[in-house]
mmCIF file of C-alpha atoms and ligand atoms in Angstrom:
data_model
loop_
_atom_site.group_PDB
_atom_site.id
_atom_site.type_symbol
_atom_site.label_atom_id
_atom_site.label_comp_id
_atom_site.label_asym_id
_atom_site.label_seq_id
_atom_site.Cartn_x
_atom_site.Cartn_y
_atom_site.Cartn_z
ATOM 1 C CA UNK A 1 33.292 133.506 142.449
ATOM 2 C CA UNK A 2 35.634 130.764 144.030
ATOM 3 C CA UNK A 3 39.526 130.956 144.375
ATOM 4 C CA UNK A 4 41.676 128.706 143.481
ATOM 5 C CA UNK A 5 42.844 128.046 147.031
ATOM 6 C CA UNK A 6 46.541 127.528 147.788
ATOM 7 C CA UNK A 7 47.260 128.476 143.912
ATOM 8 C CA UNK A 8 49.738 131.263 143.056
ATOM 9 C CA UNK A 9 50.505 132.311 139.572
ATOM 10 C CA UNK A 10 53.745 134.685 139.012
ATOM 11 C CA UNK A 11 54.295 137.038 135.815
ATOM 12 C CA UNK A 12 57.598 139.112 135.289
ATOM 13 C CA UNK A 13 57.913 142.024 134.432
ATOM 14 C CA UNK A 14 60.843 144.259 133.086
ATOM 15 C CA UNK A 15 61.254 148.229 133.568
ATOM 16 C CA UNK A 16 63.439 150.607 133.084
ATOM 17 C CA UNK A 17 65.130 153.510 130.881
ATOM 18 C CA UNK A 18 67.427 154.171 128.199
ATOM 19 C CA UNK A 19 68.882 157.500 126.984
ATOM 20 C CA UNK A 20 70.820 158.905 124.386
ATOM 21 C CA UNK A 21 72.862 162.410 124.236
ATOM 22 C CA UNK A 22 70.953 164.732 121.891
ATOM 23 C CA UNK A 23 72.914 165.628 119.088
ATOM 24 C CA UNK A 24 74.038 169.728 119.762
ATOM 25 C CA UNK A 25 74.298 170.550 116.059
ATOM 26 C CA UNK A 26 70.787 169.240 115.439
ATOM 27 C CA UNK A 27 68.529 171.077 117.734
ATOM 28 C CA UNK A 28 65.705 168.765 119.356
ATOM 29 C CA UNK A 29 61.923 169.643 118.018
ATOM 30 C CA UNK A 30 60.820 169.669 121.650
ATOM 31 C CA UNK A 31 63.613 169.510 124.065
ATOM 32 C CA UNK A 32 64.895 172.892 126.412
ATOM 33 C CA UNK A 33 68.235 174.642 124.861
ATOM 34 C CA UNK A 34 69.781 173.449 128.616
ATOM 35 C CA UNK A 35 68.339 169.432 128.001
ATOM 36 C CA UNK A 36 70.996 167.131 127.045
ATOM 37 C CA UNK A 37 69.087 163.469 126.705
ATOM 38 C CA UNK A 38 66.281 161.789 125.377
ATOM 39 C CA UNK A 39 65.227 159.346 127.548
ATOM 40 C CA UNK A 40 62.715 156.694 127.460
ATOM 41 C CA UNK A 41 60.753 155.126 130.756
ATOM 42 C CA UNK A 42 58.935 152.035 130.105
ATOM 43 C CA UNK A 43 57.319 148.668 132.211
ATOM 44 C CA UNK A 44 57.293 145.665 130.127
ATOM 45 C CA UNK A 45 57.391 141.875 129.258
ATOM 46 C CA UNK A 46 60.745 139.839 129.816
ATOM 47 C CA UNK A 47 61.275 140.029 126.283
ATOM 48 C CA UNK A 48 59.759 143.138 125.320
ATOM 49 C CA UNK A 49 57.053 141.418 125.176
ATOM 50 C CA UNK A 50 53.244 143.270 125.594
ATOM 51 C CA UNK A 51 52.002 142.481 128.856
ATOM 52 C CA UNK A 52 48.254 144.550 128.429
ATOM 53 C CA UNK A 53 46.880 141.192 129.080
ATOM 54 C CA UNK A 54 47.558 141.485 132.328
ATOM 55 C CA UNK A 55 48.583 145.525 132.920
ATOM 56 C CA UNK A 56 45.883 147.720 132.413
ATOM 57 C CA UNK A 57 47.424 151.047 132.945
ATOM 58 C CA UNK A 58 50.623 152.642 134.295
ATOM 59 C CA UNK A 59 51.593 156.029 136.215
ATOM 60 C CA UNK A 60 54.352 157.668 135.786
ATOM 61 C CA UNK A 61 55.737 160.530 138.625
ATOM 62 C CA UNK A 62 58.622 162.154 137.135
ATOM 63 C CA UNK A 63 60.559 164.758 139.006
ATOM 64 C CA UNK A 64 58.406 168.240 140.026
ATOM 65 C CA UNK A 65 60.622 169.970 137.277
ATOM 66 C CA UNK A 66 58.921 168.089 134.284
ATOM 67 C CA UNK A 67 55.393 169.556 133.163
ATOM 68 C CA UNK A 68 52.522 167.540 134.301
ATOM 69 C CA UNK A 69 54.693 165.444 136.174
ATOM 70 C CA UNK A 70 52.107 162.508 136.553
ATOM 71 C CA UNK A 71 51.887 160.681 133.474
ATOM 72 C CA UNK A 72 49.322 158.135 133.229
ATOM 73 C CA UNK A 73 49.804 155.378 130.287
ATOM 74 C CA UNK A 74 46.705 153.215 129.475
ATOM 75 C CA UNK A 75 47.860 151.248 126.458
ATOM 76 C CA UNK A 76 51.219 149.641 125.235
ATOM 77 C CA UNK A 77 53.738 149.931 124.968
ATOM 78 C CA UNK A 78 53.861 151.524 128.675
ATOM 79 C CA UNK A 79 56.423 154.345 128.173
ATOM 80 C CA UNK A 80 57.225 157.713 128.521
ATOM 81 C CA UNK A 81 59.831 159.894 126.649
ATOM 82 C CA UNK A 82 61.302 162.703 127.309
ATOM 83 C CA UNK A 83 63.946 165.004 127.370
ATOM 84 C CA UNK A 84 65.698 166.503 130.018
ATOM 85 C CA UNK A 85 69.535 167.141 131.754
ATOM 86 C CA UNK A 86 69.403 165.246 135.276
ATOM 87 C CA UNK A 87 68.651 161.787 136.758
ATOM 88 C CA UNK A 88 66.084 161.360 139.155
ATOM 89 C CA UNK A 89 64.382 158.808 141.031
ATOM 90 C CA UNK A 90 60.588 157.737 138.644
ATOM 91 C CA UNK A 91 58.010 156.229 140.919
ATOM 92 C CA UNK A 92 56.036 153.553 139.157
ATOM 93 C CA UNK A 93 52.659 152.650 139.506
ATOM 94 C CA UNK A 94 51.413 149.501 138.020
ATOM 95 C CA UNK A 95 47.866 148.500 137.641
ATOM 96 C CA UNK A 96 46.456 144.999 136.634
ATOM 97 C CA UNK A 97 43.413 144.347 134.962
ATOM 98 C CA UNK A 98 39.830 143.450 136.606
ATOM 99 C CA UNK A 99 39.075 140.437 137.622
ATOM 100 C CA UNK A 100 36.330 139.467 134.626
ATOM 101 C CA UNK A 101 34.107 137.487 137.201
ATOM 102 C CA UNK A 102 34.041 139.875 139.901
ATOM 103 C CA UNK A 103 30.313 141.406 140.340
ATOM 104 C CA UNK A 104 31.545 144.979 140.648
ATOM 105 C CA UNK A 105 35.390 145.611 138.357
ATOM 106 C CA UNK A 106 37.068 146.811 141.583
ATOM 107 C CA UNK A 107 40.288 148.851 141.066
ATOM 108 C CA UNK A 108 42.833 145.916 142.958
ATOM 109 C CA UNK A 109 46.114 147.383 144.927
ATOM 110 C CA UNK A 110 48.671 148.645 142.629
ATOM 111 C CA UNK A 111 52.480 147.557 142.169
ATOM 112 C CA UNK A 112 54.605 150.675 143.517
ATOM 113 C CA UNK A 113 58.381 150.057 142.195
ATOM 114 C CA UNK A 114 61.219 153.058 141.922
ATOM 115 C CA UNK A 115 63.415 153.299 139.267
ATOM 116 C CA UNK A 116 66.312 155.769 139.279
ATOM 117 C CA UNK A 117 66.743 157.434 136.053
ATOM 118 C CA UNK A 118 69.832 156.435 134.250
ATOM 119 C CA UNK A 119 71.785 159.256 131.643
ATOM 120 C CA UNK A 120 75.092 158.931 132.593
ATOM 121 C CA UNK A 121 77.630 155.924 131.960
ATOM 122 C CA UNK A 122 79.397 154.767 134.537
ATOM 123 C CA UNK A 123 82.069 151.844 135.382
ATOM 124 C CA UNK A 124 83.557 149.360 133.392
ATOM 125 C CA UNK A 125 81.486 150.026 130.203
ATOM 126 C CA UNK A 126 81.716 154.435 130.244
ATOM 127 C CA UNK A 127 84.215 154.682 128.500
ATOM 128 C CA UNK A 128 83.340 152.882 125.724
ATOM 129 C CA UNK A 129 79.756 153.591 126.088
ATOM 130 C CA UNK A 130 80.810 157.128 125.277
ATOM 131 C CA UNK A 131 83.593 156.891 122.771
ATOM 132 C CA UNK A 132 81.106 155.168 120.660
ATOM 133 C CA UNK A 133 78.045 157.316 121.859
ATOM 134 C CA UNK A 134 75.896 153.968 122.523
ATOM 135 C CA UNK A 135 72.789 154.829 124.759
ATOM 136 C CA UNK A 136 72.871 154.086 128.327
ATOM 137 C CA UNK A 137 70.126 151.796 130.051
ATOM 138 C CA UNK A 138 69.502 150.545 133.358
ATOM 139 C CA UNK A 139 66.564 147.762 134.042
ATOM 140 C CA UNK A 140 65.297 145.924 136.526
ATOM 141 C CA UNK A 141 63.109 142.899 136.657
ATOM 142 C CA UNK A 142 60.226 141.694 139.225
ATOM 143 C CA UNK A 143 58.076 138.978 139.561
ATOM 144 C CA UNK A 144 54.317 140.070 140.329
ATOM 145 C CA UNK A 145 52.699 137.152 142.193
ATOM 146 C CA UNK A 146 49.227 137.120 142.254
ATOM 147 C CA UNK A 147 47.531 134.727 145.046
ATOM 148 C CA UNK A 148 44.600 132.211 144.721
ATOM 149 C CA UNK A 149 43.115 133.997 141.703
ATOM 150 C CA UNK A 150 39.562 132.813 140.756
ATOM 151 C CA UNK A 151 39.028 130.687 137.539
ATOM 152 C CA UNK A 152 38.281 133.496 135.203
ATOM 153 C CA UNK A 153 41.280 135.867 136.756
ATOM 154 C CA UNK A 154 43.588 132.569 136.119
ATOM 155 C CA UNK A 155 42.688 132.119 133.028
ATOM 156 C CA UNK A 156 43.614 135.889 132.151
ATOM 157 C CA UNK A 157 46.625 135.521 133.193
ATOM 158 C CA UNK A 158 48.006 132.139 131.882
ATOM 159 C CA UNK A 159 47.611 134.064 128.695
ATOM 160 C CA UNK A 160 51.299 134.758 128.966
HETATM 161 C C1 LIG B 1 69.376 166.900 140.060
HETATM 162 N N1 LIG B 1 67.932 165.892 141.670
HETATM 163 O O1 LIG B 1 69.476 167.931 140.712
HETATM 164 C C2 LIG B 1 68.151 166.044 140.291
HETATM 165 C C3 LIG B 1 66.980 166.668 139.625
HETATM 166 C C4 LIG B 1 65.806 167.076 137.505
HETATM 167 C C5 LIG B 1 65.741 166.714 136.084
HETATM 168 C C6 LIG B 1 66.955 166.393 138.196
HETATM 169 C C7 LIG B 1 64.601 169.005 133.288
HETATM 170 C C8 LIG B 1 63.136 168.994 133.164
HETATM 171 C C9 LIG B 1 62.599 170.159 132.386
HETATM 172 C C10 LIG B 1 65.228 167.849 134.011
HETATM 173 O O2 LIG B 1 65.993 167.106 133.450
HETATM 174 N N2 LIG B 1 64.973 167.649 135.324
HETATM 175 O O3 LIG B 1 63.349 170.987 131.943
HETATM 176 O O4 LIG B 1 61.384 170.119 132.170
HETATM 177 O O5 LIG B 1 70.205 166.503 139.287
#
């Protein structure tokens, strides 16, 4: 199939983590008697909004000290939670949909971003982050550009 040559088409994306202290008089269904947060890792739209249109699965590498520390996610909402005492830095794997016109649904290169693990408040906000136990989030945005997509991959992803 033909590209649309010189054409670029850009779609952001949003990802990040919150957390919130687990509660120490209500033990945790799941969580370790040393974890202290639940935390929640996720990749999405600007707005929260679902971006499987174009995002067909994301990987997860937490640190070595979580069980099965690769955590593949193949529908939305594209998010992990867990529980846990420490920040650490998540790599992120994102991977797009096929192309629908290519002859053989090749895998294309991944997005590889790095997002360090936010529990603790810090600066301006801590103090009153904690004095009202509010959750603590850190997020980052990025613009994924994809260049002179064919028809049918453009019309994928001016879905958004
Ligand atoms: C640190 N470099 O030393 C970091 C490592 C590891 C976080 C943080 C527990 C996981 C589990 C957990 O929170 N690991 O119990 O499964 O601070």
């Amino acid at each position: 199939p033909t590209r649309l040559q010189g054409v670029s088409i850009m779609r952001p994306i949003v990802y990040g983590n919150t957390a919130t202290l687990l509660n120490k008089d209500q033990p945790h269904p799941t969580a370790s008697p040393d974890h202290t947060h639940e935390w929640t890792i996720s990749v999405q739209g600007v707005n929260g909004e679902d971006i499987s249109y174009f995002v067909k699965k994301v990987m997860f590498k937490l640190h070595d000290t979580y069980a099965n520390s690769m955590r593949t996610v193949e529908s939305p909402p594209f998010a992990v939670t867990e529980t846990g005492w420490g920040e650490f830095d998540i790599a992120i794997k994102v991977f797009f949909v096929p192309d629908p016109s290519a002859a053989v649904a090749t895998e294309g290169k991944p997005l590889q971003v790095y997002h360090h693990l936010k529990l603790h408040p810090y600066g301006p906000d801590a103090e009153r982050i904690k004095a009202e136990g509010l959750p603590v989030s850190s997020w980052s945005y990025d613009e994924v550009i994809f260049n002179e997509p064919t028809e049918a991959m453009w019309d994928v992803l001016k879905q958004g």
